[in-house]
Short mmCIF file of C-alpha atoms in Angstrom, two decimals:
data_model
loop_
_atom_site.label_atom_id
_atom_site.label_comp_id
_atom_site.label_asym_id
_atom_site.label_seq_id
_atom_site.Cartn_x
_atom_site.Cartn_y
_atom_site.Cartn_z
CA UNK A 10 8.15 -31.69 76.24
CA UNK A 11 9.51 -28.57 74.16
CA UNK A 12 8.77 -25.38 75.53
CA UNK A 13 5.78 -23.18 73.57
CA UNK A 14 8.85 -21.11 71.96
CA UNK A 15 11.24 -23.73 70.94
CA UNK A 16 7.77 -25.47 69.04
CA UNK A 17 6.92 -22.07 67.54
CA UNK A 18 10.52 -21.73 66.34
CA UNK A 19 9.98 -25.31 64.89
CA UNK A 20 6.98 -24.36 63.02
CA UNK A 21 8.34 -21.36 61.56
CA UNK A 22 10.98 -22.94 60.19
CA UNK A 23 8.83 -25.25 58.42
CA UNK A 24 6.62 -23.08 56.81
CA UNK A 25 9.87 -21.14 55.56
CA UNK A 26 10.88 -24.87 54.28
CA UNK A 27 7.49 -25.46 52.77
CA UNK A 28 8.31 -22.31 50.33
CA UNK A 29 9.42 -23.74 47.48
CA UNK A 30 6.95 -26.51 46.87
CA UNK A 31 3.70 -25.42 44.71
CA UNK A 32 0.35 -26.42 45.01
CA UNK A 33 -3.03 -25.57 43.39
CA UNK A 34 -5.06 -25.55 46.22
CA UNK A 35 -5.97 -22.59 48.22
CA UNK A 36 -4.47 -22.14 51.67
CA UNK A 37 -2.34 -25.75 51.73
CA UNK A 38 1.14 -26.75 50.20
CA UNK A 39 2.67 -29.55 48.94
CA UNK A 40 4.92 -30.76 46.74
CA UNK A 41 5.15 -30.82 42.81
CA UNK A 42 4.16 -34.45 42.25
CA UNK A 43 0.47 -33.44 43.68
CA UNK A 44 0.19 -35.05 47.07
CA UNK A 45 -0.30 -33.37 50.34
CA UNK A 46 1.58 -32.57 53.18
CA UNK A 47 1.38 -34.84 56.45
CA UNK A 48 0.03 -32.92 59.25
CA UNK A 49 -1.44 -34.22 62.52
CA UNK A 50 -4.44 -33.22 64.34
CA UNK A 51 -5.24 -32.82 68.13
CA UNK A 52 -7.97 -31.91 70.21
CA UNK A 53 -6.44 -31.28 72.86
CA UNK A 54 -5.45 -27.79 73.91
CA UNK A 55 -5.79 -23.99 72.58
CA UNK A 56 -6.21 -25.02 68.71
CA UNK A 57 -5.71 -20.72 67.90
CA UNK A 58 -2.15 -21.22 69.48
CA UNK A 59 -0.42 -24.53 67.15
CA UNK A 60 -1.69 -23.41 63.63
CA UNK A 61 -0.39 -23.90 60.13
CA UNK A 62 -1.72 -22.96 57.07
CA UNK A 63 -5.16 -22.42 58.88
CA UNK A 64 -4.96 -26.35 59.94
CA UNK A 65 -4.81 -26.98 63.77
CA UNK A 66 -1.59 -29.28 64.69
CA UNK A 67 -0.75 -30.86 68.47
CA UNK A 68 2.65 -31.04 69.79
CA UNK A 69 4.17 -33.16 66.53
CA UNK A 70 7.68 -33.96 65.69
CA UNK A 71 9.46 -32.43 62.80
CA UNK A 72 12.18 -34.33 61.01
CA UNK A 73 15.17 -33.67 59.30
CA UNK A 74 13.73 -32.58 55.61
CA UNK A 75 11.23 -30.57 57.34
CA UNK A 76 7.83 -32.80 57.35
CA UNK A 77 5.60 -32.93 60.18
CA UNK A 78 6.06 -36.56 61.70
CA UNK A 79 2.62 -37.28 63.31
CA UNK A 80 3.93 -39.59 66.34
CA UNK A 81 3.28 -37.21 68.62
CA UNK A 82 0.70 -37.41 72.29
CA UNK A 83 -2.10 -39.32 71.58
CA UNK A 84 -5.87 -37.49 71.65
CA UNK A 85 -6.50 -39.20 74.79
CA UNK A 86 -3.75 -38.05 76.93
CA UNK A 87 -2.09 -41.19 76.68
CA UNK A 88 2.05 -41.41 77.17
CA UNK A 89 3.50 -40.67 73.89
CA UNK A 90 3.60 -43.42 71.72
CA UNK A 91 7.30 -45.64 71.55
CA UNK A 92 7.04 -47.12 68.30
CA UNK A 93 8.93 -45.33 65.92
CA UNK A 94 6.25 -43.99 63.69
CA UNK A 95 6.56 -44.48 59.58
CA UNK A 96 6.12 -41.95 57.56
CA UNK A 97 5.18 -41.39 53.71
CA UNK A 98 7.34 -38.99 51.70
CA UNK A 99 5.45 -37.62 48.64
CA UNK A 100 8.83 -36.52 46.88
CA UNK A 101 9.66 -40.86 46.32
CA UNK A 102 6.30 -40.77 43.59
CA UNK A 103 5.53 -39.21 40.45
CA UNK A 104 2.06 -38.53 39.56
CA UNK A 105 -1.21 -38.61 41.65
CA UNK A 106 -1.43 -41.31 44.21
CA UNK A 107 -4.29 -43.07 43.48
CA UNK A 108 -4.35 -45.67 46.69
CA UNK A 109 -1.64 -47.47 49.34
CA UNK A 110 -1.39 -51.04 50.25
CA UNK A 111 -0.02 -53.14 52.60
CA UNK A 112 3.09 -55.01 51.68
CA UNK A 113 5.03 -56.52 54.85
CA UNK A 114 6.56 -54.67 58.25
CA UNK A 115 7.17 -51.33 57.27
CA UNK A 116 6.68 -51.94 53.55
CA UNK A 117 3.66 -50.40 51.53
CA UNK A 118 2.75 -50.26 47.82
CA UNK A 119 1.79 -47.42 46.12
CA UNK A 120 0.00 -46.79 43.12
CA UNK A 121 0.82 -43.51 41.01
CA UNK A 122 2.40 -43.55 38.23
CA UNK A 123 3.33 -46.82 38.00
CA UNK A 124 3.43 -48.92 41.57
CA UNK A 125 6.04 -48.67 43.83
CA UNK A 126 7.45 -50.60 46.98
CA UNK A 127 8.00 -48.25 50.02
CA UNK A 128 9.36 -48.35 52.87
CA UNK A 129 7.75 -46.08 55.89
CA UNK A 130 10.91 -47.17 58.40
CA UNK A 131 13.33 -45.72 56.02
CA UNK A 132 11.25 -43.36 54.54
CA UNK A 133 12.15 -44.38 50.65
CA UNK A 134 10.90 -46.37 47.89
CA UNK A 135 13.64 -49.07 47.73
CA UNK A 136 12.44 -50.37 44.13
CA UNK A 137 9.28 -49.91 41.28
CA UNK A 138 7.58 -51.65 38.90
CA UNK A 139 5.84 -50.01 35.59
CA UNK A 140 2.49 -50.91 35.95
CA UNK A 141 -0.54 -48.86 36.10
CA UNK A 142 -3.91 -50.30 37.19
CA UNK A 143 -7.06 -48.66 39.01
CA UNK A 144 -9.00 -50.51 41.29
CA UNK A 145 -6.20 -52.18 42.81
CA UNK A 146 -5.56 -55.35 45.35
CA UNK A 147 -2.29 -56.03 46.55
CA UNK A 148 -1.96 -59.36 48.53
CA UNK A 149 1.68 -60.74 49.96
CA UNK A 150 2.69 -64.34 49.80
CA UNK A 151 5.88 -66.74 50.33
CA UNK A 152 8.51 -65.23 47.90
CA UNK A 153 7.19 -61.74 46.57
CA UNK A 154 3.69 -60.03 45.94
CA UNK A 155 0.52 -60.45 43.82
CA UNK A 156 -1.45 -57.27 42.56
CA UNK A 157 -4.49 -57.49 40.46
CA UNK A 158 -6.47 -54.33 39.54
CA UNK A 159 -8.42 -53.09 36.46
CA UNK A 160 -6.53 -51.91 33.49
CA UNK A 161 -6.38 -48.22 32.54
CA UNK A 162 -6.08 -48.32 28.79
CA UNK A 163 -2.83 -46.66 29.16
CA UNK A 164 -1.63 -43.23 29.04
CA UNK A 165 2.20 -42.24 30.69
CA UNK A 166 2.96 -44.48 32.74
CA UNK A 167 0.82 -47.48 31.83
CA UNK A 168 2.81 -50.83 31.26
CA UNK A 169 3.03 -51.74 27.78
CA UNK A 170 0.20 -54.87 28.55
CA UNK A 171 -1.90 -52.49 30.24
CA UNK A 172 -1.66 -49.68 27.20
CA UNK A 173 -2.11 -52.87 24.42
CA UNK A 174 -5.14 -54.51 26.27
CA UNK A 175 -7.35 -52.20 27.36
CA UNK A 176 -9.61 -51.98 30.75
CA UNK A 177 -9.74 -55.54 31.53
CA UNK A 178 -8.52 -57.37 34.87
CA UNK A 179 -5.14 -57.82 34.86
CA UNK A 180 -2.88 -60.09 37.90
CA UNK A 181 0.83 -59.27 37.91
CA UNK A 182 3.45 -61.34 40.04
CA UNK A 183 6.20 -60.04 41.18
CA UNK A 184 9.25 -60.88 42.87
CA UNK A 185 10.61 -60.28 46.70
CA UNK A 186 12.49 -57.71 44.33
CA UNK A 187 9.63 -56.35 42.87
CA UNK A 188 10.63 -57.83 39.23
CA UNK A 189 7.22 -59.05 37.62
CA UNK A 190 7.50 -62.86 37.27
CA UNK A 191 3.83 -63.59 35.49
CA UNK A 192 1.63 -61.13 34.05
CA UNK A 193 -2.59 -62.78 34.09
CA UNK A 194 -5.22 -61.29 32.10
CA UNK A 195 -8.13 -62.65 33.52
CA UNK A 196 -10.52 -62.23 30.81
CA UNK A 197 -8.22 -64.27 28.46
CA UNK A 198 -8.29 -67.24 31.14
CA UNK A 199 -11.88 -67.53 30.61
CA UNK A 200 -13.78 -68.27 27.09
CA UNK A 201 -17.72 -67.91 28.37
CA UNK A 202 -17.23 -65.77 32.00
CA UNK A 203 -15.72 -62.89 33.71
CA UNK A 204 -13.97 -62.08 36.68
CA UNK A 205 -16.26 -59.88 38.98
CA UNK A 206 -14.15 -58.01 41.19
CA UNK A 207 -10.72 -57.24 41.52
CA UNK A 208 -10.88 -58.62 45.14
CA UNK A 209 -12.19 -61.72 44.15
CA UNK A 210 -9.02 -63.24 43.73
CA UNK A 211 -6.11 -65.02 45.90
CA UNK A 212 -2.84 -66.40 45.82
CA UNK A 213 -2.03 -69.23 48.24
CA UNK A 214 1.46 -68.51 50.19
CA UNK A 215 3.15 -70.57 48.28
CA UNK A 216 2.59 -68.71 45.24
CA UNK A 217 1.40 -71.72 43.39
CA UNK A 218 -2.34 -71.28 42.96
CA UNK A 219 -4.75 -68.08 42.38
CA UNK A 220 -8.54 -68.85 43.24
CA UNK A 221 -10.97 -66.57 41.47
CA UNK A 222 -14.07 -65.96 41.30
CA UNK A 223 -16.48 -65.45 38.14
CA UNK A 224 -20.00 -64.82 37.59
CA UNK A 225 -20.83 -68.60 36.94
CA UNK A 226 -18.17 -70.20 39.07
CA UNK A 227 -14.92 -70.75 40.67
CA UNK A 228 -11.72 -71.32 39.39
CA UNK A 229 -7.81 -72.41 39.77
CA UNK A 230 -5.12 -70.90 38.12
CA UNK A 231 -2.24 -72.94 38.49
CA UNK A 232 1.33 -70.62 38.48
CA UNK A 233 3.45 -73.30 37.29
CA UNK A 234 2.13 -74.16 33.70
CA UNK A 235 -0.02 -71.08 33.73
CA UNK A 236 -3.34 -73.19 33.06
CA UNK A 237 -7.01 -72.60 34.52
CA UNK A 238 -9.61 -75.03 35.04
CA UNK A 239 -13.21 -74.69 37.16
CA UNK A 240 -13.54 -76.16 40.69
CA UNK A 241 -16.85 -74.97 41.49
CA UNK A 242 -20.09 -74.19 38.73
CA UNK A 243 -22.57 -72.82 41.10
CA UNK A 244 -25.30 -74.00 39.29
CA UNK A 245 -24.47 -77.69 39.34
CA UNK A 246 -22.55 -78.07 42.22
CA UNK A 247 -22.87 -74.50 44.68
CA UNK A 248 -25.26 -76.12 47.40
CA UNK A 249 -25.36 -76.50 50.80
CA UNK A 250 -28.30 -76.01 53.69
CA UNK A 251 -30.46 -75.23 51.31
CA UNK A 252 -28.67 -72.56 49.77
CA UNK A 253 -27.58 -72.05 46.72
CA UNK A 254 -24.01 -69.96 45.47
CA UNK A 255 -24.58 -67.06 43.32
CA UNK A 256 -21.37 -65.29 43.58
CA UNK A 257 -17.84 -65.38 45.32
CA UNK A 258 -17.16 -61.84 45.98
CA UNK A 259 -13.84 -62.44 48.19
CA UNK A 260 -11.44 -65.70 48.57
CA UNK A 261 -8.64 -66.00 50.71
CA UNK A 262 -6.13 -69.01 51.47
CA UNK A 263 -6.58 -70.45 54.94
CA UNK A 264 -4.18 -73.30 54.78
CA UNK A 265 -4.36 -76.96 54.56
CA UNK A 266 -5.86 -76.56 51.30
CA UNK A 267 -8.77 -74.24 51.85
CA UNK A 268 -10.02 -71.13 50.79
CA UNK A 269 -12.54 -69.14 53.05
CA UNK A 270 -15.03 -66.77 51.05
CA UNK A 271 -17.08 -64.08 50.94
CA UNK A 272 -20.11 -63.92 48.30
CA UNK A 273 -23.81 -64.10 48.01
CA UNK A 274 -26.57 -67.04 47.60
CA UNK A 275 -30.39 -67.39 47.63
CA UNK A 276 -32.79 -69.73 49.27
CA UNK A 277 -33.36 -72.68 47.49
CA UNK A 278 -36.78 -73.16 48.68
CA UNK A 279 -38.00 -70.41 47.67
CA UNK A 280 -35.92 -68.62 45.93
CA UNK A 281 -36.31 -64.21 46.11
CA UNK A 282 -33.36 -61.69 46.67
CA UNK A 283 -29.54 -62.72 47.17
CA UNK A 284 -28.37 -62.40 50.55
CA UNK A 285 -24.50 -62.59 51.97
CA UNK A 286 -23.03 -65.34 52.82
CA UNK A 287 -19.36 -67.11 53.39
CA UNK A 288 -18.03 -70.36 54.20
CA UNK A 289 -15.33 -72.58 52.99
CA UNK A 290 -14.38 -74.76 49.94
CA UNK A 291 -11.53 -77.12 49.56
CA UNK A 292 -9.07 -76.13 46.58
CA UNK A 293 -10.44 -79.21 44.56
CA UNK A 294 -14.36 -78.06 44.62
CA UNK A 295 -15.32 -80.43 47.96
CA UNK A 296 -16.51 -79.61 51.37
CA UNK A 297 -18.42 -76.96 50.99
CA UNK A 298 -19.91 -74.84 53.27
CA UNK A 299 -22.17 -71.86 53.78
CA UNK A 300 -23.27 -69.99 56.31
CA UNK A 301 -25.63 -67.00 56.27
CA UNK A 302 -25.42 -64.16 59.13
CA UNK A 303 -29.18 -63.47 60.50
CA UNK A 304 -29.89 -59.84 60.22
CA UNK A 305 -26.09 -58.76 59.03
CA UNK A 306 -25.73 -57.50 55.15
CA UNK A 307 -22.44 -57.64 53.91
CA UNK A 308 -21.24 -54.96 51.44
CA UNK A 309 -18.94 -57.58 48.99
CA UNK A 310 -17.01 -54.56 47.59
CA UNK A 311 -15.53 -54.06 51.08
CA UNK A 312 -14.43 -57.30 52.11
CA UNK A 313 -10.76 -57.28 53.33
CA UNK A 314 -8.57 -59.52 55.09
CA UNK A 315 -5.62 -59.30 58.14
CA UNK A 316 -3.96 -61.77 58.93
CA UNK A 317 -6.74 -65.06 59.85
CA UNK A 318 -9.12 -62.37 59.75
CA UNK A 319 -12.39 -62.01 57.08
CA UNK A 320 -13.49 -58.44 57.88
CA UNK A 321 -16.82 -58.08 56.76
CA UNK A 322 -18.41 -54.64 56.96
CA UNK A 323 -21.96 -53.80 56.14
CA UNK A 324 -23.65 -52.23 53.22
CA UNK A 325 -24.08 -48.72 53.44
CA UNK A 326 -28.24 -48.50 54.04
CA UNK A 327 -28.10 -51.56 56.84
CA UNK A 328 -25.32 -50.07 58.82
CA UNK A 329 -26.05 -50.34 62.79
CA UNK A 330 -22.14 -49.58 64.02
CA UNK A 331 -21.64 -53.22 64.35
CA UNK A 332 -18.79 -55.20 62.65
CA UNK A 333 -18.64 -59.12 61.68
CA UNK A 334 -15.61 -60.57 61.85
CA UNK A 335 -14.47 -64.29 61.02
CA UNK A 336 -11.58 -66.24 62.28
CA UNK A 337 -10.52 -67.94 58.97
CA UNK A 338 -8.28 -70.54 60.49
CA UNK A 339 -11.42 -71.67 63.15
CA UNK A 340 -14.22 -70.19 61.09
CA UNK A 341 -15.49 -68.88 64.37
CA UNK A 342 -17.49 -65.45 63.96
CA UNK A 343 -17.14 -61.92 66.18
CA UNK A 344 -19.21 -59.01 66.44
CA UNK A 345 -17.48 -56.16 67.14
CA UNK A 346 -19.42 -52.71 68.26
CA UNK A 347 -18.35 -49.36 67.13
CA UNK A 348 -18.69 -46.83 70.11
CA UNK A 349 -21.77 -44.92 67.77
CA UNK A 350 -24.95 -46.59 66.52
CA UNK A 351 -24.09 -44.87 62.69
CA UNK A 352 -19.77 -45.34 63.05
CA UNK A 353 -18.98 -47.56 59.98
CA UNK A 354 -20.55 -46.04 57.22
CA UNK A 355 -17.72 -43.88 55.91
CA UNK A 356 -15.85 -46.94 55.97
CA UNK A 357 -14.22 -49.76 58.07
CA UNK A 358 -10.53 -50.70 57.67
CA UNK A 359 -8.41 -53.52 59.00
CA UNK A 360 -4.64 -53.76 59.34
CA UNK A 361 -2.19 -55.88 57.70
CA UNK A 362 -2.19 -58.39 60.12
CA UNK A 363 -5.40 -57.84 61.85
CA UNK A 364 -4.66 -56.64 65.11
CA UNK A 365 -6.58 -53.33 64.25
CA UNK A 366 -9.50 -52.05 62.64
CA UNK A 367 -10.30 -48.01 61.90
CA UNK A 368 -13.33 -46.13 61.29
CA UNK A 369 -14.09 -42.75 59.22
CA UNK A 370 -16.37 -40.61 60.31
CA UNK A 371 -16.80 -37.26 57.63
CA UNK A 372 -17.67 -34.27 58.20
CA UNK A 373 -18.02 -30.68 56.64
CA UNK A 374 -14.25 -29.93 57.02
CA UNK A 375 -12.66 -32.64 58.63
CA UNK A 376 -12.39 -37.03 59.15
CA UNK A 377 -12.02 -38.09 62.48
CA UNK A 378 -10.33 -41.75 62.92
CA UNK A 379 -11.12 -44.78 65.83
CA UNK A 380 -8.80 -47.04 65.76
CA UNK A 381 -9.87 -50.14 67.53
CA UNK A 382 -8.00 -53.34 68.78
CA UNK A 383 -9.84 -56.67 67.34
CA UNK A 384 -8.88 -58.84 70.48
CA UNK A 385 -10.07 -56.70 73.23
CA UNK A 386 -12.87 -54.59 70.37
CA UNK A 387 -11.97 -51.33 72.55
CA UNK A 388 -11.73 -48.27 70.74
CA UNK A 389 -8.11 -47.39 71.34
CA UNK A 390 -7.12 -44.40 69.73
CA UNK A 391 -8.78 -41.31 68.22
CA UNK A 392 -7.07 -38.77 65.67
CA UNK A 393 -9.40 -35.93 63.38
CA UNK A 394 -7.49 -35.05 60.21
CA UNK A 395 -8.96 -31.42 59.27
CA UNK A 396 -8.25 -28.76 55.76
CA UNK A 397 -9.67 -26.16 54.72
CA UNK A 398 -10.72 -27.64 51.13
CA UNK A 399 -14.46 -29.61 51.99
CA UNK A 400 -13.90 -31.62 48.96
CA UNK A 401 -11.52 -33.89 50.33
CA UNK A 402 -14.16 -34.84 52.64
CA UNK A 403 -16.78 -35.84 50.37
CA UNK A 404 -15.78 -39.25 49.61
CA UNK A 405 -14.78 -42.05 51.88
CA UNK A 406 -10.75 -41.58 52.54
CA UNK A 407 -8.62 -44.86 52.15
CA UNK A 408 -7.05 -45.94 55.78
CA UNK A 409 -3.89 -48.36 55.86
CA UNK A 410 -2.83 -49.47 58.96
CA UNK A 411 0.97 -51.19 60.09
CA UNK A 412 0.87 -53.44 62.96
CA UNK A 413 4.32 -53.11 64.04
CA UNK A 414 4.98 -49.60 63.89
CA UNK A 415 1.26 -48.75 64.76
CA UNK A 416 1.50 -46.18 62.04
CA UNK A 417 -1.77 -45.03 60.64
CA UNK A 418 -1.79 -43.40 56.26
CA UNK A 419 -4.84 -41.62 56.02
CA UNK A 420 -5.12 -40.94 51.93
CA UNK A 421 -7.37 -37.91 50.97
CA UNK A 422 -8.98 -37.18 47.55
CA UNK A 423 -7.21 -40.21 45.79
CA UNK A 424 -10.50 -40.93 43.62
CA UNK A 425 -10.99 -36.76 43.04
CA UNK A 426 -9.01 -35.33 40.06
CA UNK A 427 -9.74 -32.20 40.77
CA UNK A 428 -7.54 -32.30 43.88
CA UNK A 429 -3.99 -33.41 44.83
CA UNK A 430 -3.94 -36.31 46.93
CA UNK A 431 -3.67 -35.55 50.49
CA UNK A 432 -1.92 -37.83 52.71
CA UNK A 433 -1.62 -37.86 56.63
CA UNK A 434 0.43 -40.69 58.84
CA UNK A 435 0.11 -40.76 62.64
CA UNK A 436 1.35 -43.33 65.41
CA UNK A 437 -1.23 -45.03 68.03
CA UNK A 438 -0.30 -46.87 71.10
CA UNK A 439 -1.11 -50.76 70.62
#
């Protein structure tokens, strides 16, 4: 443990380092590209006595070019963590970063300028690829990676498909070098429907097939000769206990052929309101199945998926501080209870490989983080992430998670132009 002096000493130096780099907001700095600096948060302790820039920091680590490493004690008074925590260096991007994504081990992509593969172990971006997309996926498979997003109409930075097409839904395949191998526009695929959302697609690990799903049914695109054809009309052929398919919101290979999904259906009997619903399908249109969770509304924008886990979190106005997982590879359900009755609603997040799922919880000037292990469903770590600027906190922050490192990127004010993005990383124990 340094002494109070030696830390103070620490700190001063870093502020003296943080000199040169500009920022518009009041009371914070960062560097010129617009994103903000990494600081970690504590409880613990005389908060008037570890300050910086009016923000309250615990007993951090500060590394070599002068950022605050956030793998310091945990909140809890646990040992301090062993994993060697990754961090995320603004100065590798150009532009605002507009969202992170899980790649593989200590890789990430990030979309700014144009997307970029990062590594958090080595602190770097070890290659890029020109493409500019909002609303953006990023899924791994086999030999490389598979981002889909909505296009941006251009501007600097956009790829020259992007800039030509316009705002439609475009898939891009790239390489274990991040070289772009196949460039979809889904609304070309399709002559009389539309993709819905830009998580409504997936590749299968062997990078030979992308399901997606449309507003009238569910199709194949096959990688090889670049063809599409329809496996499932939900109309004719989207039944099963007396249910019928209205939409497939979220797909994801399971093996063996399969694809698990996400979407909504009606009751055939009598028709009235969609409700949510998943199931499976085999990738030729048979076996299908769908089951509907009694009393549990699933908000189909927010569907994401770790490893053999569907994470299903609920809509915003039915939110109890439960969570409904679903074991993909036995199709076996789990409830999962948040430690309060309202914890979910600023947003549920699971890790690459699904060993972990974090909450939000907003307030005025501040988000405070659970982290939670999906085996056990105990909350095991809990980190508050404060600034003096309120307007980062009035939209939900975006929360990736690394299994291996047990790293933590908290991303601030991504979707807010009038404010640099603001990102924090932190380490948990596992």
């Amino acid at each position: 443990m340094k002494t109070k002096r030696m830390y103070m000493t620490l700190m001063l130096a870093l502020v003296l380092n943080l000199s040169a780099c500009g920022d518009s907001q009041e009371g914070r700095d960062s560097s010129e590209n617009g994103t903000g600096i990494a600081v970690r948060l504590s409880e613990e302790g005389d908060p008037s006595e570890n300050t910086i820039n009016g923000s309250t920091i615990n007993e951090s680590t500060v590394n070599e070019s002068g950022e605050i490493n956030a793998g310091g004690q945990q909140d809890k008074g646990t040992d301090q963590n062993n994993a060697e925590v990754g961090t995320v260096k603004d100065s590798a991007f150009s532009g605002k970063v507009r969202g992170c994504y899980y790649a593989d081990g200590s890789r990430i992509i990030v979309g700014a300028d144009k997307l970029y593969l990062y590594d958090t172990g080595k602190g770097e971006a070890v290659a890029s690829a020109d493409i500019s997309m909002e609303e953006l996926c990023a899924q791994t498979y086999a030999d490389g990676y598979f981002v889909i997003g909505q296009g941006n109409g251009g501007g600097s930075g956009a790829s020259s498909m992007v800039s030509q097409s316009g705002r439609g839904v475009y898939g891009y395949i790239l390489n274990q070098d991040f070289a772009v191998t196949d460039t979809i526009s889904f609304q070309d695929l399709l002559n009389d429907d539309f993709i819905l959302h830009t998580a409504g697609a997936a590749i299968s690990q062997d990078g030979k097939q992308i399901a997606f799903g449309g507003l009238q049914g569910l199709y194949l695109y096959d990688t090889s000769s670049r063809q599409v054809h329809e496996i499932l009309d939900y109309a004719e052929e989207g039944m099963a206990n007396n249910m019928e398919i209205v939409t497939m919101d979220s797909l994801a290979f399971t093996g063996n052929n399969t694809l698990a999904y996400v979407g909504s259906a009606t009751d055939m009997s009598n028709g009235g309101e969609g409700f949510s619903v998943y199931g499976t399908i085999s990738a030729d249109g048979t076996n299908l199945t769908v089951t509907k969770k009694a009393d549990y509304q699933v908000d189909s924008e927010d569907i994401q998926k770790g490893g053999n886990l569907l994470v299903m979190p609920q809509s915003f106005d039915k939110n109890n501080g439960t969570l409904l997982l679903v074991d993909t590879a036995s199709m076996t359900e789990k409830m999962m209870t948040f430690s309060g009755a309202s914890e979910g609603k600023d947003g549920v997040y699971c890790s690459g490989q699904g060993k972990y799922v974090a909450t939000a919880i907003l307030g005025g000037d501040s988000v405070t983080i659970n982290i939670y292990d999906t085996a056990s469903g105990k909350n095991i770590h809990t980190e508050t992430v404060r600034d003096s600027n309120g307007t980062y906190f009035m939209r939900v922050p975006q929360i990736l998670i690394l299994d291996e490192s047990r790293t933590c990127i908290v991303l601030l004010g991504r979707s807010i132009g009038e404010v640099d993005t603001l990102i924090t990383t932190f380490g948990f124990e596992g």
